[in-house]
Amino acid sequence: MPMYAIGSKKNLLSSETSDGYYDAVKDLLENELVLKMKEFTQHGNTSTYQHCVNVSYYNYKLCKFFKLDSRAGARAGLLHDFFLYDWHTHSKETGDHFHGMTHPKTALLNASAHFELSSCEKDIILKHMFPLTIKPPSYKETVVIIFVDKYCGFIETAAHIFSRIFRRK
């Protein structure tokens, strides 16, 4: 079954059509814990898994365009929200009312426990919410994901809102 990033017509599960993206993240896309992110909603109707695929793919493309570490960008993009809980109910269940500021550290702890990460990948995951998280990025790849994550979140949320508006008419 093909898989696409939002707005893309390239099957990301194929080495021939994904411009090297699939080769960079194949092991992550097949991991059962990464696949578990499909169980949680991120923005609107978009699962955390699909959001991470969207961010990962466009992070990969931009890092490649700017001649940065596109592999690290793709892999960290796929793991940047690897917190494995429903953030919509998280504060009620745990008392943690600061998901936006705390989830990068949780994602990094989870990712580090299950995957070998480069220092660049760790920085991307930990600081993708800057400036909400205080420490600034140490790598250019982290700066890229800060913008890609916000852009994808905006598009996913807008798509959900527009689908609800047009469904009513």
Short mmCIF file of C-alpha atoms in Angstrom, two decimals:
data_model
loop_
_atom_site.label_atom_id
_atom_site.label_comp_id
_atom_site.label_asym_id
_atom_site.label_seq_id
_atom_site.Cartn_x
_atom_site.Cartn_y
_atom_site.Cartn_z
CA MET A 1 0.00 0.00 0.00
CA PRO A 2 1.53 3.36 -0.97
CA MET A 3 2.22 6.11 1.55
CA TYR A 4 2.36 9.83 0.77
CA ALA A 5 3.32 13.01 2.59
CA ILE A 6 0.64 15.68 2.53
CA GLY A 7 0.73 17.47 -0.83
CA SER A 8 3.09 14.90 -2.37
CA LYS A 9 2.31 12.45 -5.14
CA LYS A 10 5.43 10.34 -4.56
CA ASN A 11 5.04 6.94 -2.95
CA LEU A 12 7.39 7.16 0.01
CA LEU A 13 7.51 3.38 0.41
CA SER A 14 9.46 2.91 -2.79
CA SER A 15 13.16 3.42 -3.38
CA GLU A 16 12.41 4.32 -7.00
CA THR A 17 9.95 7.15 -6.31
CA SER A 18 11.06 8.64 -2.99
CA ASP A 19 14.35 10.30 -4.07
CA GLY A 20 16.32 8.40 -1.43
CA TYR A 21 13.93 9.20 1.40
CA TYR A 22 12.76 5.61 1.87
CA ASP A 23 16.31 4.30 2.10
CA ALA A 24 17.06 6.79 4.88
CA VAL A 25 14.06 5.83 7.06
CA LYS A 26 13.03 2.31 6.03
CA ASP A 27 13.97 0.75 9.37
CA LEU A 28 11.98 3.38 11.27
CA LEU A 29 8.89 3.10 9.05
CA GLU A 30 8.80 -0.64 9.71
CA ASN A 31 9.30 -0.36 13.50
CA GLU A 32 6.28 -1.40 15.57
CA LEU A 33 6.65 1.50 18.04
CA VAL A 34 6.86 4.05 15.24
CA LEU A 35 3.76 2.44 13.70
CA LYS A 36 2.04 2.80 17.11
CA MET A 37 1.95 6.56 16.45
CA LYS A 38 -0.92 5.79 14.06
CA GLU A 39 -3.12 5.30 17.16
CA PHE A 40 -2.82 8.94 18.26
CA THR A 41 -4.33 12.03 16.66
CA GLN A 42 -2.02 14.99 16.14
CA HIS A 43 -3.76 17.80 14.20
CA GLY A 44 -7.40 17.53 13.13
CA ASN A 45 -7.77 14.11 11.50
CA THR A 46 -4.03 13.61 11.02
CA SER A 47 -2.38 10.89 13.09
CA THR A 48 0.90 11.54 14.87
CA TYR A 49 2.44 8.99 12.48
CA GLN A 50 1.22 10.81 9.36
CA HIS A 51 2.28 14.18 10.80
CA CYS A 52 5.77 12.79 11.46
CA VAL A 53 5.93 11.35 7.94
CA ASN A 54 4.92 14.74 6.53
CA VAL A 55 7.54 16.57 8.58
CA SER A 56 10.18 13.92 7.91
CA TYR A 57 9.72 13.96 4.14
CA TYR A 58 9.73 17.75 3.74
CA ASN A 59 12.58 18.09 6.22
CA TYR A 60 14.50 15.58 4.09
CA LYS A 61 13.75 17.51 0.88
CA LEU A 62 14.75 20.89 2.31
CA CYS A 63 17.90 19.59 3.98
CA LYS A 64 18.87 17.94 0.70
CA PHE A 65 18.18 21.21 -1.18
CA PHE A 66 20.36 23.18 1.24
CA LYS A 67 23.08 20.48 1.16
CA LEU A 68 22.61 19.65 4.84
CA ASP A 69 22.40 16.21 6.46
CA SER A 70 19.16 15.07 4.82
CA ARG A 71 19.36 11.60 6.38
CA ALA A 72 19.47 13.07 9.90
CA GLY A 73 16.68 15.47 8.94
CA ALA A 74 14.48 12.62 7.70
CA ARG A 75 15.13 10.30 10.64
CA ALA A 76 14.73 12.97 13.33
CA GLY A 77 11.67 14.30 11.54
CA LEU A 78 10.07 10.88 11.83
CA LEU A 79 10.91 10.72 15.55
CA HIS A 80 10.37 14.35 16.56
CA ASP A 81 6.92 13.59 18.09
CA PHE A 82 7.72 10.06 19.28
CA PHE A 83 6.02 10.65 22.65
CA LEU A 84 3.51 7.77 22.27
CA TYR A 85 0.48 9.20 24.06
CA ASP A 86 -2.64 11.17 23.17
CA TRP A 87 -1.67 14.75 23.89
CA HIS A 88 -5.36 15.76 23.88
CA THR A 89 -5.97 13.82 27.13
CA HIS A 90 -2.41 13.84 28.50
CA SER A 91 -2.84 16.80 30.89
CA LYS A 92 -5.98 15.29 32.48
CA GLU A 93 -4.28 11.94 32.95
CA THR A 94 -0.89 13.20 34.20
CA GLY A 95 -1.27 16.80 35.37
CA ASP A 96 1.35 17.86 32.80
CA HIS A 97 -0.24 20.97 31.27
CA PHE A 98 2.83 21.90 29.23
CA HIS A 99 2.88 19.26 26.48
CA GLY A 100 4.18 21.80 23.94
CA MET A 101 7.28 22.35 26.05
CA THR A 102 7.79 18.86 27.48
CA HIS A 103 7.09 16.49 24.58
CA PRO A 104 10.41 17.03 22.78
CA LYS A 105 12.31 15.66 25.78
CA THR A 106 9.89 12.70 26.03
CA ALA A 107 10.28 12.03 22.29
CA LEU A 108 14.07 12.16 22.62
CA LEU A 109 14.08 9.78 25.60
CA ASN A 110 11.85 7.33 23.72
CA ALA A 111 13.84 7.59 20.50
CA SER A 112 17.18 7.22 22.31
CA ALA A 113 15.91 4.10 24.09
CA HIS A 114 15.04 2.38 20.82
CA PHE A 115 17.33 3.82 18.14
CA GLU A 116 20.91 4.94 17.76
CA LEU A 117 20.84 8.69 17.18
CA SER A 118 23.50 11.11 15.98
CA SER A 119 24.09 14.34 17.89
CA CYS A 120 22.37 16.19 15.04
CA GLU A 121 19.28 13.95 15.26
CA LYS A 122 19.14 14.45 19.04
CA ASP A 123 19.31 18.23 18.61
CA ILE A 124 16.55 18.18 15.99
CA ILE A 125 14.19 16.14 18.20
CA LEU A 126 14.95 18.07 21.41
CA LYS A 127 14.75 21.58 19.94
CA HIS A 128 12.09 21.29 17.23
CA MET A 129 9.69 23.44 19.31
CA PHE A 130 12.06 26.41 19.64
CA PRO A 131 11.38 29.13 20.78
CA LEU A 132 8.78 27.43 23.01
CA THR A 133 11.63 25.32 24.34
CA ILE A 134 14.27 27.76 25.48
CA LYS A 135 17.52 26.27 24.13
CA PRO A 136 18.28 27.42 20.57
CA PRO A 137 19.21 24.98 17.80
CA SER A 138 22.82 23.87 17.44
CA TYR A 139 22.47 22.59 13.86
CA LYS A 140 21.10 24.10 10.66
CA GLU A 141 18.99 20.94 10.23
CA THR A 142 17.20 21.85 13.47
CA VAL A 143 16.34 25.29 12.12
CA VAL A 144 14.81 23.60 9.06
CA ILE A 145 12.55 21.33 11.12
CA ILE A 146 11.35 24.23 13.28
CA PHE A 147 9.76 25.75 10.17
CA VAL A 148 8.73 22.48 8.49
CA ASP A 149 6.94 21.26 11.64
CA LYS A 150 4.96 24.49 11.97
CA TYR A 151 4.12 24.50 8.25
CA CYS A 152 2.90 20.88 8.26
CA GLY A 153 0.89 21.45 11.45
CA PHE A 154 -0.75 24.48 9.88
CA ILE A 155 -1.62 22.63 6.64
CA GLU A 156 -2.96 19.60 8.54
CA THR A 157 -5.12 21.78 10.79
CA ALA A 158 -6.35 23.91 7.88
CA ALA A 159 -7.25 20.80 5.88
CA HIS A 160 -9.31 19.54 8.81
CA ILE A 161 -11.09 22.87 9.26
CA PHE A 162 -11.87 23.21 5.55
CA SER A 163 -13.13 19.62 5.37
CA ARG A 164 -15.55 20.36 8.22
CA ILE A 165 -16.73 23.61 6.61
CA PHE A 166 -17.34 22.04 3.21
CA ARG A 167 -18.90 18.90 4.70
CA ARG A 168 -21.65 21.08 6.22
CA LYS A 169 -22.66 22.64 2.88
#
